[in-house]
PDB file of C-alpha atoms in Angstrom:
ATOM      1  CA  MET A  28     112.135  96.053 153.948  1.00 46.00           C
ATOM      2  CA  TYR A  29     112.637  98.289 150.911  1.00 45.00           C
ATOM      3  CA  LYS A  30     115.907 100.165 151.049  1.00 57.00           C
ATOM      4  CA  ASN A  31     118.819 101.030 148.804  1.00 49.00           C
ATOM      5  CA  VAL A  32     121.426  98.276 148.792  1.00 41.00           C
ATOM      6  CA  VAL A  33     124.381  97.474 146.581  1.00 40.00           C
ATOM      7  CA  SER A  34     124.078  93.977 145.144  1.00 39.00           C
ATOM      8  CA  VAL A  35     126.831  91.393 144.965  1.00 36.00           C
ATOM      9  CA  VAL A  36     127.459  92.468 141.392  1.00 36.00           C
ATOM     10  CA  PHE A  37     127.763  96.102 142.497  1.00 35.00           C
ATOM     11  CA  LEU A  38     124.437  97.176 141.052  1.00 35.00           C
ATOM     12  CA  LEU A  39     122.362  99.533 143.159  1.00 35.00           C
ATOM     13  CA  LEU A  40     118.985  97.951 143.870  1.00 35.00           C
ATOM     14  CA  ILE A  41     115.878  98.544 145.899  1.00 34.00           C
ATOM     15  CA  VAL A  42     115.274  95.297 147.782  1.00 39.00           C
ATOM     16  CA  GLN A  43     113.031  93.807 150.417  1.00 43.00           C
ATOM     17  CA  ALA A  44     114.995  92.568 153.449  1.00 44.00           C
ATOM     18  CA  CYS A  45     112.336  91.999 156.103  1.00 67.00           C
ATOM     19  CA  GLY A  46     109.036  90.179 155.791  1.00 42.00           C
ATOM     20  CA  GLY A  47     105.939  91.171 153.890  1.00 38.00           C
ATOM     21  CA  PRO A  48     104.338  94.593 154.342  1.00 36.00           C
ATOM     22  CA  THR A  49     102.807  95.388 157.696  1.00 35.00           C
ATOM     23  CA  PRO A  50      99.475  97.266 157.484  1.00 32.00           C
ATOM     24  CA  LYS A  51      99.341 100.723 158.995  1.00 32.00           C
ATOM     25  CA  ASP A  52      95.728 101.166 159.970  1.00 34.00           C
ATOM     26  CA  ASN A  53      95.182 103.616 162.815  1.00 35.00           C
ATOM     27  CA  GLU A  54      91.505 102.839 163.012  1.00 33.00           C
ATOM     28  CA  THR A  55      92.247  99.128 163.428  1.00 32.00           C
ATOM     29  CA  ALA A  56      94.930  99.948 165.967  1.00 32.00           C
ATOM     30  CA  ALA A  57      92.459 101.905 168.042  1.00 32.00           C
ATOM     31  CA  LYS A  58      90.046  98.986 168.083  1.00 32.00           C
ATOM     32  CA  ASN A  59      92.605  96.356 169.078  1.00 33.00           C
ATOM     33  CA  LYS A  60      92.729  95.536 172.769  1.00 31.00           C
ATOM     34  CA  GLU A  61      96.070  94.467 174.167  1.00 33.00           C
ATOM     35  CA  ILE A  62      96.054  91.531 176.609  1.00 31.00           C
ATOM     36  CA  ILE A  63      98.240  92.281 179.605  1.00 35.00           C
ATOM     37  CA  HIS A  64     100.530  89.444 180.648  1.00 36.00           C
ATOM     38  CA  PRO A  65     100.062  88.374 184.291  1.00 36.00           C
ATOM     39  CA  ALA A  66     103.710  89.268 184.968  1.00 38.00           C
ATOM     40  CA  VAL A  67     102.824  92.919 184.401  1.00 36.00           C
ATOM     41  CA  ASP A  68     101.071  94.233 187.490  1.00 36.00           C
ATOM     42  CA  GLN A  69     100.214  97.857 186.775  1.00 35.00           C
ATOM     43  CA  LEU A  70      99.335  98.511 190.405  1.00 34.00           C
ATOM     44  CA  SER A  71     102.505  97.029 191.862  1.00 38.00           C
ATOM     45  CA  TYR A  72     104.887  98.197 189.140  1.00 37.00           C
ATOM     46  CA  PRO A  73     103.570 101.466 187.700  1.00 43.00           C
ATOM     47  CA  MET A  74     107.080 102.856 187.172  1.00 47.00           C
ATOM     48  CA  GLU A  75     108.934  99.700 186.177  1.00 71.00           C
ATOM     49  CA  ASN A  76     110.136 100.412 182.691  1.00 93.00           C
ATOM     50  CA  THR A  77     112.838  97.901 181.777  1.00 97.00           C
ATOM     51  CA  ILE A  78     112.526  94.384 180.439  1.00 98.00           C
ATOM     52  CA  GLU A  79     113.967  92.898 183.621  1.00 98.00           C
ATOM     53  CA  LYS A  80     111.727  94.855 185.979  1.00 97.00           C
ATOM     54  CA  ARG A  81     108.482  94.460 184.068  1.00 97.00           C
ATOM     55  CA  PHE A  82     108.601  90.764 183.194  1.00 97.00           C
ATOM     56  CA  SER A  83     109.033  88.302 186.005  1.00 97.00           C
ATOM     57  CA  THR A  84     110.150  84.740 185.362  1.00 98.00           C
ATOM     58  CA  PRO A  85     107.753  81.777 185.616  1.00 97.00           C
ATOM     59  CA  ASP A  86     107.858  79.579 188.706  1.00 96.00           C
ATOM     60  CA  GLY A  87     111.044  77.535 188.947  1.00 97.00           C
ATOM     61  CA  TYR A  88     113.015  79.802 186.594  1.00 98.00           C
ATOM     62  CA  ARG A  89     115.751  82.280 187.389  1.00 98.00           C
ATOM     63  CA  ARG A  90     117.303  84.809 185.064  1.00 98.00           C
ATOM     64  CA  SER A  91     120.714  83.821 183.714  1.00 98.00           C
ATOM     65  CA  GLU A  92     123.691  85.499 185.326  1.00 98.00           C
ATOM     66  CA  VAL A  93     125.316  88.229 183.244  1.00 98.00           C
ATOM     67  CA  ASP A  94     128.129  90.705 183.807  1.00 98.00           C
ATOM     68  CA  SER A  95     126.942  94.237 184.537  1.00 96.00           C
ATOM     69  CA  GLY A  96     128.921  95.707 181.636  1.00 97.00           C
ATOM     70  CA  SER A  97     127.971  93.071 179.078  1.00 98.00           C
ATOM     71  CA  PHE A  98     125.820  93.278 175.964  1.00 98.00           C
ATOM     72  CA  GLN A  99     123.496  90.767 177.639  1.00 98.00           C
ATOM     73  CA  HIS A 100     122.953  93.102 180.589  1.00 98.00           C
ATOM     74  CA  TYR A 101     122.430  96.045 178.233  1.00 98.00           C
ATOM     75  CA  LEU A 102     119.654  94.211 176.391  1.00 98.00           C
ATOM     76  CA  ARG A 103     117.967  93.075 179.601  1.00 98.00           C
ATOM     77  CA  GLN A 104     117.868  96.695 180.772  1.00 97.00           C
ATOM     78  CA  LEU A 105     116.305  98.124 177.608  1.00 98.00           C
ATOM     79  CA  PRO A 106     113.700 100.753 178.531  1.00 97.00           C
ATOM     80  CA  LEU A 107     110.036 100.096 177.841  1.00 98.00           C
ATOM     81  CA  LYS A 108     107.181 102.447 177.072  1.00 97.00           C
ATOM     82  CA  LYS A 109     104.271 102.379 179.456  1.00 95.00           C
ATOM     83  CA  VAL A 110     101.933  99.383 179.467  1.00 95.00           C
ATOM     84  CA  ASN A 111      99.450  99.310 176.563  1.00 93.00           C
ATOM     85  CA  SER A 112     101.628 101.528 174.357  1.00 96.00           C
ATOM     86  CA  LYS A 113     101.363 100.953 170.620  1.00 97.00           C
ATOM     87  CA  VAL A 114     104.337 100.487 168.308  1.00 98.00           C
ATOM     88  CA  THR A 115     104.950 103.666 166.322  1.00 98.00           C
ATOM     89  CA  TYR A 116     106.018 103.691 162.682  1.00 98.00           C
ATOM     90  CA  PHE A 117     108.666 106.102 161.403  1.00 98.00           C
ATOM     91  CA  ASP A 118     105.913 108.396 160.079  1.00 98.00           C
ATOM     92  CA  GLY A 119     104.149 108.656 163.449  1.00 98.00           C
ATOM     93  CA  SER A 120     101.278 106.273 162.729  1.00 98.00           C
ATOM     94  CA  PHE A 121     100.639 103.185 164.849  1.00 97.00           C
ATOM     95  CA  LYS A 122     101.021  99.462 164.270  1.00 96.00           C
ATOM     96  CA  PRO A 123      97.954  97.378 165.126  1.00 88.00           C
ATOM     97  CA  ASN A 124      98.675  94.894 167.884  1.00 90.00           C
ATOM     98  CA  SER A 125      96.966  91.794 166.530  1.00 88.00           C
ATOM     99  CA  ASN A 126      98.497  89.539 169.182  1.00 94.00           C
ATOM    100  CA  VAL A 127     102.002  90.467 168.011  1.00 97.00           C
ATOM    101  CA  TYR A 128     103.802  92.356 170.771  1.00 98.00           C
ATOM    102  CA  GLU A 129     103.787  92.449 174.551  1.00 97.00           C
ATOM    103  CA  ALA A 130     105.677  95.712 175.062  1.00 97.00           C
ATOM    104  CA  VAL A 131     107.328  98.538 173.137  1.00 98.00           C
ATOM    105  CA  ILE A 132     111.010  99.335 173.613  1.00 98.00           C
ATOM    106  CA  ASP A 133     111.448 103.025 174.269  1.00 98.00           C
ATOM    107  CA  LEU A 134     114.147 104.008 171.771  1.00 97.00           C
ATOM    108  CA  PRO A 135     113.785 106.617 168.984  1.00 97.00           C
ATOM    109  CA  ILE A 136     113.991 105.304 165.428  1.00 98.00           C
ATOM    110  CA  GLY A 137     114.349 108.447 163.322  1.00 97.00           C
ATOM    111  CA  LYS A 138     112.049 109.841 160.646  1.00 97.00           C
ATOM    112  CA  ARG A 139     113.103 107.689 157.685  1.00 98.00           C
ATOM    113  CA  ASP A 140     111.875 104.273 156.598  1.00 98.00           C
ATOM    114  CA  LEU A 141     115.136 102.595 157.591  1.00 98.00           C
ATOM    115  CA  HIS A 142     114.925 101.104 161.093  1.00 98.00           C
ATOM    116  CA  GLN A 143     113.586  97.684 160.123  1.00 98.00           C
ATOM    117  CA  CYS A 144     114.426  94.150 161.287  1.00 98.00           C
ATOM    118  CA  ALA A 145     118.187  93.754 160.710  1.00 98.00           C
ATOM    119  CA  ASP A 146     118.711  97.469 161.284  1.00 98.00           C
ATOM    120  CA  ALA A 147     117.299  97.234 164.800  1.00 98.00           C
ATOM    121  CA  ILE A 148     119.827  94.529 165.660  1.00 98.00           C
ATOM    122  CA  ILE A 149     122.654  96.526 164.090  1.00 98.00           C
ATOM    123  CA  ARG A 150     121.495  99.523 166.106  1.00 98.00           C
ATOM    124  CA  LEU A 151     121.414  97.664 169.437  1.00 98.00           C
ATOM    125  CA  ARG A 152     124.881  96.231 168.968  1.00 98.00           C
ATOM    126  CA  ALA A 153     126.328  99.553 167.768  1.00 98.00           C
ATOM    127  CA  GLU A 154     124.724 101.596 170.542  1.00 98.00           C
ATOM    128  CA  TYR A 155     126.024  99.209 173.182  1.00 98.00           C
ATOM    129  CA  PHE A 156     129.588  99.653 171.902  1.00 98.00           C
ATOM    130  CA  PHE A 157     129.052 103.412 171.601  1.00 98.00           C
ATOM    131  CA  LYS A 158     127.893 103.536 175.211  1.00 97.00           C
ATOM    132  CA  GLU A 159     130.934 101.507 176.297  1.00 98.00           C
ATOM    133  CA  LYS A 160     133.262 103.704 174.189  1.00 98.00           C
ATOM    134  CA  LYS A 161     134.390 100.644 172.225  1.00 98.00           C
ATOM    135  CA  TYR A 162     134.243 102.545 168.958  1.00 98.00           C
ATOM    136  CA  ASP A 163     136.584 100.262 167.050  1.00 98.00           C
ATOM    137  CA  SER A 164     134.111  97.406 167.596  1.00 98.00           C
ATOM    138  CA  ILE A 165     131.431  99.218 165.582  1.00 98.00           C
ATOM    139  CA  GLY A 166     131.371  98.152 161.943  1.00 98.00           C
ATOM    140  CA  PHE A 167     129.077  96.339 159.527  1.00 98.00           C
ATOM    141  CA  ASN A 168     129.126  95.140 155.939  1.00 97.00           C
ATOM    142  CA  PHE A 169     126.959  96.475 153.157  1.00 96.00           C
ATOM    143  CA  THR A 170     125.169  93.934 150.995  1.00 94.00           C
ATOM    144  CA  ASN A 171     127.975  94.084 148.410  1.00 93.00           C
ATOM    145  CA  GLY A 172     130.642  93.423 151.057  1.00 94.00           C
ATOM    146  CA  PHE A 173     131.849  97.011 151.556  1.00 96.00           C
ATOM    147  CA  ARG A 174     133.014  97.370 155.165  1.00 98.00           C
ATOM    148  CA  ALA A 175     131.520 100.406 156.900  1.00 98.00           C
ATOM    149  CA  ASP A 176     133.460 100.898 160.128  1.00 98.00           C
ATOM    150  CA  TYR A 177     132.506 103.692 162.493  1.00 98.00           C
ATOM    151  CA  ILE A 178     136.030 104.939 163.245  1.00 98.00           C
ATOM    152  CA  PRO A 179     136.609 106.500 159.778  1.00 98.00           C
ATOM    153  CA  TRP A 180     133.177 108.154 160.019  1.00 98.00           C
ATOM    154  CA  ARG A 181     133.977 109.437 163.505  1.00 98.00           C
ATOM    155  CA  ASN A 182     137.209 110.874 162.082  1.00 97.00           C
ATOM    156  CA  GLY A 183     135.321 112.849 159.440  1.00 97.00           C
ATOM    157  CA  LYS A 184     135.274 110.442 156.492  1.00 97.00           C
ATOM    158  CA  ARG A 185     132.022 109.858 154.633  1.00 97.00           C
ATOM    159  CA  ILE A 186     130.773 107.032 152.419  1.00 97.00           C
ATOM    160  CA  LYS A 187     130.191 107.883 148.787  1.00 96.00           C
ATOM    161  CA  VAL A 188     127.868 105.713 146.713  1.00 94.00           C
ATOM    162  CA  SER A 189     128.146 106.607 143.034  1.00 88.00           C
ATOM    163  CA  GLY A 190     126.668 104.315 140.446  1.00 77.00           C
ATOM    164  CA  ASN A 191     128.324 100.953 140.999  1.00 74.00           C
ATOM    165  CA  GLN A 192     131.047 102.308 143.283  1.00 89.00           C
ATOM    166  CA  VAL A 193     131.197 102.642 147.076  1.00 95.00           C
ATOM    167  CA  ARG A 194     134.164 104.342 148.708  1.00 96.00           C
ATOM    168  CA  TRP A 195     135.317 106.498 151.594  1.00 98.00           C
ATOM    169  CA  THR A 196     135.794 110.212 150.908  1.00 97.00           C
ATOM    170  CA  ASN A 197     137.030 113.211 152.872  1.00 94.00           C
ATOM    171  CA  GLY A 198     133.771 114.502 154.227  1.00 84.00           C
ATOM    172  CA  THR A 199     133.781 116.805 157.233  1.00 92.00           C
ATOM    173  CA  THR A 200     135.502 117.553 160.502  1.00 96.00           C
ATOM    174  CA  PRO A 201     135.789 114.769 163.077  1.00 97.00           C
ATOM    175  CA  SER A 202     132.815 114.479 165.409  1.00 97.00           C
ATOM    176  CA  THR A 203     132.115 112.448 168.524  1.00 97.00           C
ATOM    177  CA  SER A 204     128.454 113.488 168.795  1.00 97.00           C
ATOM    178  CA  TYR A 205     125.561 111.072 168.982  1.00 97.00           C
ATOM    179  CA  ILE A 206     123.855 112.954 166.129  1.00 97.00           C
ATOM    180  CA  ASP A 207     126.698 112.100 163.761  1.00 98.00           C
ATOM    181  CA  PHE A 208     126.747 108.553 165.122  1.00 98.00           C
ATOM    182  CA  TRP A 209     123.061 108.234 164.209  1.00 98.00           C
ATOM    183  CA  LYS A 210     123.823 109.526 160.700  1.00 98.00           C
ATOM    184  CA  TYR A 211     126.405 106.748 160.424  1.00 98.00           C
ATOM    185  CA  LEU A 212     123.794 104.203 161.491  1.00 98.00           C
ATOM    186  CA  GLU A 213     121.293 105.464 158.928  1.00 98.00           C
ATOM    187  CA  MET A 214     123.927 105.057 156.213  1.00 98.00           C
ATOM    188  CA  VAL A 215     124.441 101.456 157.325  1.00 98.00           C
ATOM    189  CA  PHE A 216     120.680 100.873 157.523  1.00 98.00           C
ATOM    190  CA  SER A 217     120.385 102.082 153.916  1.00 97.00           C
ATOM    191  CA  TYR A 218     122.849  99.592 152.441  1.00 96.00           C
ATOM    192  CA  ALA A 219     122.835  96.607 154.819  1.00 97.00           C
ATOM    193  CA  GLY A 220     120.130  94.091 155.654  1.00 97.00           C
ATOM    194  CA  THR A 221     119.444  90.526 156.652  1.00 98.00           C
ATOM    195  CA  ALA A 222     121.446  89.141 153.713  1.00 97.00           C
ATOM    196  CA  SER A 223     124.620  90.949 154.770  1.00 97.00           C
ATOM    197  CA  LEU A 224     124.131  90.662 158.527  1.00 98.00           C
ATOM    198  CA  GLU A 225     123.618  86.906 158.421  1.00 98.00           C
ATOM    199  CA  LYS A 226     126.992  86.488 156.720  1.00 97.00           C
ATOM    200  CA  GLU A 227     128.691  88.332 159.576  1.00 97.00           C
ATOM    201  CA  MET A 228     127.328  85.859 162.109  1.00 98.00           C
ATOM    202  CA  LYS A 229     128.117  82.247 162.923  1.00 98.00           C
ATOM    203  CA  PRO A 230     125.593  79.459 163.590  1.00 97.00           C
ATOM    204  CA  ILE A 231     125.221  78.130 167.124  1.00 96.00           C
ATOM    205  CA  SER A 232     123.353  75.204 168.619  1.00 95.00           C
ATOM    206  CA  LEU A 233     120.054  75.734 170.376  1.00 95.00           C
ATOM    207  CA  ASP A 234     121.352  74.437 173.693  1.00 94.00           C
ATOM    208  CA  ALA A 235     124.005  77.186 173.654  1.00 96.00           C
ATOM    209  CA  ILE A 236     121.502  80.018 173.149  1.00 97.00           C
ATOM    210  CA  ASP A 237     122.199  83.217 175.079  1.00 98.00           C
ATOM    211  CA  ILE A 238     121.025  86.811 175.301  1.00 98.00           C
ATOM    212  CA  GLY A 239     122.121  88.716 172.200  1.00 98.00           C
ATOM    213  CA  ASP A 240     121.834  85.739 169.866  1.00 98.00           C
ATOM    214  CA  THR A 241     119.693  86.223 166.785  1.00 98.00           C
ATOM    215  CA  PHE A 242     117.309  84.138 164.736  1.00 98.00           C
ATOM    216  CA  ILE A 243     118.030  85.431 161.248  1.00 98.00           C
ATOM    217  CA  LYS A 244     117.085  84.367 157.742  1.00 98.00           C
ATOM    218  CA  GLY A 245     118.945  86.461 155.219  1.00 97.00           C
ATOM    219  CA  GLY A 246     117.337  87.274 151.918  1.00 94.00           C
ATOM    220  CA  PHE A 247     114.885  89.374 149.967  1.00 89.00           C
ATOM    221  CA  PRO A 248     112.650  88.961 151.909  1.00 89.00           C
ATOM    222  CA  GLY A 249     114.332  87.913 155.132  1.00 97.00           C
ATOM    223  CA  HIS A 250     113.795  88.621 158.798  1.00 98.00           C
ATOM    224  CA  ALA A 251     115.641  88.760 162.120  1.00 98.00           C
ATOM    225  CA  ILE A 252     114.697  88.754 165.802  1.00 98.00           C
ATOM    226  CA  ILE A 253     117.012  89.039 168.805  1.00 98.00           C
ATOM    227  CA  VAL A 254     117.072  87.360 172.210  1.00 98.00           C
ATOM    228  CA  VAL A 255     116.836  90.163 174.800  1.00 98.00           C
ATOM    229  CA  ASP A 256     116.546  88.118 177.993  1.00 98.00           C
ATOM    230  CA  MET A 257     116.869  84.534 179.207  1.00 98.00           C
ATOM    231  CA  ALA A 258     115.967  82.471 182.251  1.00 98.00           C
ATOM    232  CA  ILE A 259     116.937  78.933 183.264  1.00 98.00           C
ATOM    233  CA  HIS A 260     114.897  76.367 185.184  1.00 97.00           C
ATOM    234  CA  GLN A 261     116.687  75.660 188.448  1.00 97.00           C
ATOM    235  CA  GLU A 262     116.086  71.906 188.320  1.00 97.00           C
ATOM    236  CA  SER A 263     115.797  70.867 184.681  1.00 96.00           C
ATOM    237  CA  GLY A 264     118.165  73.437 183.175  1.00 96.00           C
ATOM    238  CA  LYS A 265     115.569  74.288 180.517  1.00 96.00           C
ATOM    239  CA  LYS A 266     116.063  77.715 178.932  1.00 97.00           C
ATOM    240  CA  ILE A 267     113.372  80.240 178.098  1.00 97.00           C
ATOM    241  CA  VAL A 268     113.902  83.547 176.286  1.00 98.00           C
ATOM    242  CA  LEU A 269     112.286  86.863 175.480  1.00 98.00           C
ATOM    243  CA  LEU A 270     112.449  87.958 171.845  1.00 98.00           C
ATOM    244  CA  ALA A 271     112.364  91.387 170.213  1.00 98.00           C
ATOM    245  CA  GLN A 272     112.053  92.625 166.642  1.00 98.00           C
ATOM    246  CA  SER A 273     111.517  95.585 164.415  1.00 98.00           C
ATOM    247  CA  TYR A 274     109.761  95.064 161.090  1.00 98.00           C
ATOM    248  CA  MET A 275     108.659  96.884 158.002  1.00 97.00           C
ATOM    249  CA  PRO A 276     107.824  99.675 157.406  1.00 98.00           C
ATOM    250  CA  ALA A 277     110.410 101.054 159.846  1.00 98.00           C
ATOM    251  CA  GLN A 278     109.048 100.823 163.374  1.00 98.00           C
ATOM    252  CA  GLU A 279     109.953 100.759 167.035  1.00 98.00           C
ATOM    253  CA  LEU A 280     111.456  97.645 168.556  1.00 98.00           C
ATOM    254  CA  GLN A 281     108.857  95.440 170.206  1.00 98.00           C
ATOM    255  CA  LEU A 282     108.989  92.563 172.649  1.00 98.00           C
ATOM    256  CA  LEU A 283     107.077  89.705 171.058  1.00 98.00           C
ATOM    257  CA  LYS A 284     104.132  87.805 172.430  1.00 98.00           C
ATOM    258  CA  ASN A 285     104.273  84.012 172.428  1.00 97.00           C
ATOM    259  CA  PRO A 286     101.062  83.049 170.614  1.00 93.00           C
ATOM    260  CA  ASN A 287     101.906  79.345 171.008  1.00 92.00           C
ATOM    261  CA  ASP A 288     101.808  79.217 174.818  1.00 94.00           C
ATOM    262  CA  SER A 289      99.442  81.491 176.737  1.00 94.00           C
ATOM    263  CA  VAL A 290     100.792  80.253 180.081  1.00 95.00           C
ATOM    264  CA  MET A 291     104.434  81.061 179.325  1.00 96.00           C
ATOM    265  CA  ASN A 292     103.744  84.171 177.237  1.00 97.00           C
ATOM    266  CA  PRO A 293     105.825  86.203 176.474  1.00 98.00           C
ATOM    267  CA  TRP A 294     108.613  83.725 177.333  1.00 98.00           C
ATOM    268  CA  TYR A 295     109.552  81.219 174.629  1.00 97.00           C
ATOM    269  CA  GLY A 296     110.663  77.710 175.581  1.00 96.00           C
ATOM    270  CA  MET A 297     113.818  76.524 173.845  1.00 91.00           C
ATOM    271  CA  GLU A 298     113.003  72.808 173.839  1.00 84.00           C
ATOM    272  CA  LEU A 299     112.112  73.169 170.152  1.00 78.00           C
ATOM    273  CA  THR A 300     113.126  70.443 167.741  1.00 77.00           C
ATOM    274  CA  ASP A 301     113.355  72.317 164.475  1.00 88.00           C
ATOM    275  CA  THR A 302     111.080  75.352 164.208  1.00 94.00           C
ATOM    276  CA  LEU A 303     110.427  78.623 166.039  1.00 96.00           C
ATOM    277  CA  TYR A 304     107.038  80.206 165.423  1.00 95.00           C
ATOM    278  CA  THR A 305     106.801  83.928 166.183  1.00 97.00           C
ATOM    279  CA  PRO A 306     103.765  86.122 165.435  1.00 97.00           C
ATOM    280  CA  GLU A 307     105.022  87.384 162.075  1.00 96.00           C
ATOM    281  CA  TRP A 308     107.712  84.912 161.008  1.00 97.00           C
ATOM    282  CA  THR A 309     108.792  81.269 161.236  1.00 96.00           C
ATOM    283  CA  PHE A 310     112.437  80.307 161.703  1.00 97.00           C
ATOM    284  CA  GLU A 311     114.234  77.006 161.454  1.00 96.00           C
ATOM    285  CA  ILE A 312     116.576  76.261 164.328  1.00 94.00           C
ATOM    286  CA  HIS A 313     119.620  76.491 162.045  1.00 95.00           C
ATOM    287  CA  HIS A 314     118.778  80.178 161.646  1.00 97.00           C
ATOM    288  CA  LEU A 315     120.103  80.832 165.177  1.00 98.00           C
ATOM    289  CA  LYS A 316     123.283  82.902 164.848  1.00 98.00           C
ATOM    290  CA  ARG A 317     125.781  84.817 166.984  1.00 98.00           C
ATOM    291  CA  PHE A 318     128.266  87.633 166.296  1.00 96.00           C
TER     292      PHE A 318
END
């Protein structure tokens, strides 16, 4: 993901923070045929447009219990575009679905090439806190360690990047609008990425996995995907999860297919020993992190 970031030595760089380039070929996209998962019954559920409503759990599994006001519940209730929708890039073109995604999350991403893998996770976490009016919980580090909290921005401060320096300045009048909140997010997207986000998170064991946890490999390139739902087998206790990502160039969030198990698709079993294989990236289990 190519964006402006400030390096650890305070040099402004253009770096790649997601995986390799994703082709944008509208002709190919038009030719690709999306396989509908059996859990999606267009006749029975024509209006069901959230993750929870569209994707049923396999036999023997039940969704994990979550509090109604929690981040876990927020992710489970993310809105989906209609069945067979294609992922849209920031420039309006479409991402071919070469067995990559099962559904498209219906959230706007702006018109700039910023909303990539780590940015999508930053966005989900920030928008949840914004919705809950927990504004002082919104804050992320730039790649060089500069802390970009939302409260100063909300109070009218702005972030000034000049050469090797990053600082807060007196910018404008205070604003509580979503438009100004999105401008704050785009500033964070511009100077944060997988390398910085990974450092803000702590590793967890696979058996403790929960909704909101993230598989993240920081670097240039790096990548990140987030757990947006989870179910538990009522007898064995085995956990399965649904995963979502953005990618590069900037694109809509997408719920991933499971190319490794056509029966469980799009659910991923968490009985893995050391490696998670997703359509566009491979993670080691130690890459599982939590805020």
